[in-house]
């Protein structure tokens, strides 16, 4: 089997790395399948043309719809003229920003890999051949950096991701009032945001006299587990919007893979990934955010138990090795 992948970027782009690059490596290691990968950021029209019209590929897998109109047209033509089987791999609400391309890919694909239940519901309007492939983590890589829970003079609440976009979407505004209330109650907390990108409005907004704020502008993907390992609690606030409902919960999965209990907004896939009161907490209001964080800060044993249960769930349901067999079987039968 030889696959031609189209994706957003290289290994430094988290979604591309998790859903394409790592999967490609594992298919080679376990099934001896070969792959070529073209990224939207680097591939030219001529690169795509040469690859698409080569007869050596058994299948096309298109991750997201972020491609130039020319590359988009080439993929669709290859699907019909050369009858190349195509899988559309969708792991966020691309239809919000790129409705035409997303609909065409969903309609023309022989199979769609949906990263969340919300995405699956949208795809069902255009294609009934859908397999749920959740956001995955390199479990072995993350599990090598487990958090150790105990009593501390100051506790670290952490967040990891692309900070500027989340600030502009209002996600941090959901949690800052809770952090300040915890500070008023005498809780010694540090809020570490990994991925601020040096964005001044975000860093200025999150500074407070009531808690300690630490900005980490950027770390390479390989260092993310080491950052999460330093968290006592991982947070994932999300405003309830159509785009956010389609998110696949990558942050929560990454925290759990490192034995860090998450507190999340129960928006979209978050409510499925996090079992409220079992391996983390869901919080809708400021009062619920405060209550959930207080419970975890007060009980190192609870943090540890949630951490172990969370890591076990990730290994069972959200690791590459847990899903690889289903992925390979689906591709093989197209």
XYZ file of C-alpha atoms in Angstrom:
334
model
C 0.000 0.000 0.000
C 1.295 3.450 -0.940
C -0.471 6.568 0.340
C -0.247 10.177 -0.779
C -1.101 12.498 2.110
C -2.065 16.153 1.880
C -1.938 18.065 5.158
C -1.585 21.522 6.685
C 2.093 21.473 7.644
C 5.159 19.618 8.861
C 5.934 17.835 12.102
C 5.969 21.154 13.933
C 2.225 21.588 13.278
C 0.521 19.543 16.035
C -2.560 18.383 14.113
C -0.501 17.405 11.054
C 2.059 15.641 13.213
C -0.524 13.617 15.145
C -2.866 12.700 12.282
C -0.421 12.323 9.391
C 3.304 12.218 10.159
C 3.181 9.877 13.172
C 0.497 7.690 11.571
C 2.638 7.426 8.432
C 5.649 6.350 10.516
C 3.595 3.692 12.320
C 2.048 2.328 9.124
C 5.567 1.923 7.758
C 6.840 0.242 10.929
C 3.898 -2.133 11.477
C 2.525 -2.743 7.967
C 5.432 -1.786 5.708
C 3.240 0.769 3.939
C 4.912 3.646 2.115
C 3.769 7.269 2.159
C 4.557 10.619 0.604
C 3.373 13.767 2.360
C 2.655 17.177 0.832
C 1.931 20.124 3.134
C -0.222 23.104 2.212
C 2.531 25.406 3.447
C 5.251 23.986 1.214
C 3.702 22.172 -1.743
C 3.495 24.047 -5.026
C 0.977 23.424 -7.787
C 3.650 21.548 -9.734
C 4.601 19.383 -6.731
C 0.980 18.370 -6.356
C 0.543 17.807 -10.082
C 3.541 15.478 -10.327
C 2.497 13.477 -7.282
C -1.191 13.224 -8.115
C -0.709 12.044 -11.647
C 1.817 9.412 -10.702
C 0.207 5.986 -10.904
C 2.061 4.582 -7.913
C -0.371 5.733 -5.195
C -3.164 3.438 -4.061
C -5.045 6.067 -2.080
C -5.167 9.793 -1.278
C -5.702 10.978 2.295
C -6.535 14.673 2.546
C -6.170 16.161 6.031
C -8.131 19.426 6.352
C -9.123 21.637 3.412
C -6.475 24.364 3.732
C -5.138 24.178 0.194
C -4.847 26.635 -2.657
C -7.664 26.551 -5.171
C -5.326 24.924 -7.711
C -4.219 22.096 -5.428
C -7.844 21.640 -4.337
C -8.909 21.326 -7.988
C -6.124 18.834 -8.725
C -7.170 16.602 -5.833
C -10.803 16.574 -6.979
C -9.791 15.861 -10.588
C -7.533 13.005 -9.501
C -10.416 11.578 -7.495
C -12.699 11.387 -10.539
C -10.521 11.184 -13.648
C -8.088 8.615 -12.291
C -10.570 7.074 -9.832
C -8.149 7.480 -6.925
C -9.845 6.448 -3.665
C -9.813 9.443 -1.319
C -10.200 9.789 2.438
C -11.043 13.215 3.859
C -9.590 13.522 7.376
C -11.331 16.315 9.270
C -10.345 17.259 12.817
C -11.875 20.708 13.266
C -14.678 22.869 11.867
C -12.987 23.672 8.563
C -16.429 24.335 7.080
C -16.682 27.554 9.125
C -13.699 29.137 7.340
C -13.612 27.099 4.116
C -17.191 25.948 3.471
C -16.976 25.179 -0.255
C -13.775 23.111 -0.160
C -14.887 21.264 2.977
C -18.259 20.346 1.482
C -16.719 19.200 -1.815
C -14.112 17.041 -0.070
C -16.748 15.572 2.268
C -19.105 14.799 -0.633
C -16.519 13.344 -3.020
C -14.492 11.297 -0.520
C -14.966 7.554 -0.461
C -14.545 7.719 3.323
C -14.320 10.488 5.927
C -12.294 10.253 9.124
C -14.061 12.455 11.698
C -12.065 13.679 14.683
C -15.089 14.346 16.915
C -18.774 13.506 17.234
C -19.717 17.062 16.216
C -17.650 16.718 13.032
C -19.283 13.353 12.358
C -22.728 14.971 12.628
C -21.765 17.660 10.091
C -20.244 15.168 7.639
C -23.394 13.009 7.701
C -25.152 15.674 5.613
C -22.809 14.920 2.710
C -21.420 11.420 3.207
C -22.572 8.373 5.169
C -19.215 6.573 5.040
C -17.654 7.919 8.222
C -15.224 6.472 10.741
C -14.599 8.234 14.041
C -10.829 8.667 14.419
C -10.347 10.846 17.510
C -7.462 13.189 18.082
C -4.539 11.002 19.061
C -1.363 11.521 21.047
C 1.990 9.839 20.921
C 1.178 8.072 24.172
C 4.628 6.606 24.731
C 6.230 10.037 24.307
C 3.828 11.773 26.712
C 3.691 8.934 29.243
C 7.441 9.232 29.785
C 6.770 12.578 31.506
C 4.202 11.839 34.234
C 3.365 14.536 36.766
C 4.143 13.777 40.406
C 1.487 15.070 42.778
C 2.111 16.223 46.316
C 1.864 19.178 48.686
C 3.589 22.304 47.363
C 4.064 25.915 48.462
C 2.600 27.064 45.137
C 0.545 25.080 42.635
C 0.803 25.359 38.865
C -2.315 25.552 36.735
C -1.274 25.104 33.135
C -2.503 25.643 29.611
C -0.774 24.678 26.359
C -1.604 25.648 22.789
C -1.682 28.575 20.370
C -2.434 31.378 22.799
C -3.241 34.379 20.565
C -6.150 32.703 18.801
C -7.669 31.438 22.039
C -7.355 34.905 23.569
C -9.086 36.496 20.584
C -11.868 33.902 20.827
C -12.473 34.804 24.486
C -11.499 31.455 25.982
C -9.130 32.876 28.612
C -11.845 35.302 29.702
C -13.813 32.321 31.022
C -11.167 31.347 33.542
C -9.423 34.540 34.694
C -12.241 35.502 37.131
C -11.935 32.060 38.752
C -8.162 32.402 39.111
C -8.584 35.795 40.752
C -11.236 34.446 43.118
C -8.894 31.625 44.125
C -6.231 34.244 44.821
C -8.654 36.189 47.019
C -9.270 32.999 48.972
C -5.574 32.729 49.706
C -4.703 29.957 47.258
C -1.094 30.137 46.110
C -1.310 29.494 42.395
C 0.773 30.050 39.303
C -0.903 30.170 35.900
C 1.573 29.021 33.259
C 0.522 29.528 29.639
C 2.688 27.610 27.189
C 2.321 29.095 23.725
C 1.710 32.823 24.269
C 3.850 33.501 21.156
C 4.892 36.738 22.873
C 1.436 38.167 22.107
C 1.314 41.300 24.248
C -2.503 41.667 24.622
C -2.746 38.099 25.946
C 0.185 38.402 28.344
C -1.027 41.783 29.637
C -4.580 40.519 30.158
C -3.512 37.492 32.195
C -1.252 39.384 34.601
C -2.780 39.846 38.042
C -1.848 40.791 41.589
C -3.941 37.866 42.854
C -1.952 35.027 41.295
C 1.402 34.482 39.644
C 1.429 34.463 35.853
C 4.138 32.832 33.755
C 4.268 33.170 29.974
C 6.143 30.613 27.889
C 6.166 32.016 24.342
C 6.949 28.780 22.524
C 8.311 25.273 22.972
C 8.887 22.663 20.248
C 6.368 19.843 20.147
C 8.936 17.383 21.498
C 9.175 19.447 24.708
C 5.433 19.762 25.357
C 5.242 16.714 27.691
C 8.037 18.138 29.861
C 6.048 21.357 30.208
C 2.814 19.545 31.079
C 4.687 17.409 33.611
C 5.167 20.578 35.682
C 1.407 21.237 35.888
C -0.657 20.268 38.916
C -3.872 20.899 36.979
C -4.394 21.374 33.237
C -7.172 23.682 32.113
C -9.090 23.954 28.841
C -11.665 26.768 28.850
C -13.764 26.997 25.675
C -16.502 29.426 24.726
C -19.517 27.499 23.414
C -19.441 28.300 19.678
C -20.095 26.144 16.587
C -16.361 26.102 15.833
C -15.393 25.083 19.379
C -18.047 22.360 19.532
C -16.160 20.583 16.745
C -12.800 20.711 18.539
C -11.313 17.332 19.337
C -10.058 18.019 22.865
C -6.333 17.696 22.184
C -5.318 19.725 25.240
C -7.310 17.560 27.643
C -5.891 14.405 26.051
C -2.329 15.706 26.362
C -2.810 16.636 30.032
C -4.291 13.226 30.797
C -1.467 11.443 28.965
C 0.942 13.063 31.453
C -1.178 12.137 34.515
C -2.338 15.749 34.947
C -6.023 16.066 35.924
C -7.925 18.395 33.562
C -10.597 20.958 34.307
C -12.436 21.764 31.080
C -15.438 23.516 29.636
C -17.840 20.695 28.662
C -18.034 21.904 25.067
C -18.062 19.391 22.230
C -15.695 16.452 22.608
C -14.429 17.663 26.005
C -17.562 16.255 27.637
C -16.756 12.817 26.185
C -13.017 12.799 26.871
C -13.271 13.989 30.476
C -15.434 11.835 32.739
C -16.614 14.446 35.232
C -15.571 13.488 38.746
C -13.674 10.397 37.544
C -10.555 11.598 35.725
C -11.138 15.357 35.787
C -13.825 17.988 36.181
C -16.124 19.899 33.848
C -16.877 23.543 34.675
C -19.456 25.848 33.109
C -19.549 28.859 35.423
C -16.967 30.803 37.417
C -18.286 29.136 40.567
C -17.812 25.678 39.045
C -14.268 26.545 37.901
C -13.403 27.723 41.416
C -14.971 24.665 43.059
C -13.267 22.161 40.743
C -9.827 23.731 41.095
C -10.201 24.052 44.879
C -11.063 20.362 45.226
C -7.975 19.344 43.280
C -5.645 21.781 45.042
C -6.784 20.493 48.427
C -6.197 16.808 47.707
C -2.953 15.483 46.216
C -4.333 11.938 46.384
C -7.323 12.948 44.254
C -5.050 14.616 41.698
C -2.943 11.478 41.533
C -5.967 9.168 41.166
C -7.500 11.337 38.448
C -4.116 11.429 36.727
C -3.757 7.641 36.647
C -7.323 7.129 35.393
C -6.848 9.775 32.743
C -3.627 8.258 31.463
C -5.258 4.826 31.315
C -8.142 6.213 29.243
C -5.739 7.896 26.820
C -3.788 4.649 26.352
C -7.038 2.767 25.766
C -8.880 5.201 23.474
C -6.692 8.100 22.313
C -3.272 6.632 21.578
C -1.970 5.910 18.096
C -1.456 2.240 18.869
C -5.030 1.881 20.139
C -6.450 3.185 16.851
C -3.826 2.050 14.311
C -5.444 -1.311 13.531
C -8.846 0.281 12.814
C -7.179 2.989 10.709
C -5.204 0.484 8.630
C -8.173 -1.859 8.164
C -10.382 1.005 6.976
C -7.809 2.207 4.438
C -7.117 -1.337 3.257
C -10.763 -2.057 2.467
C -11.421 1.054 0.347
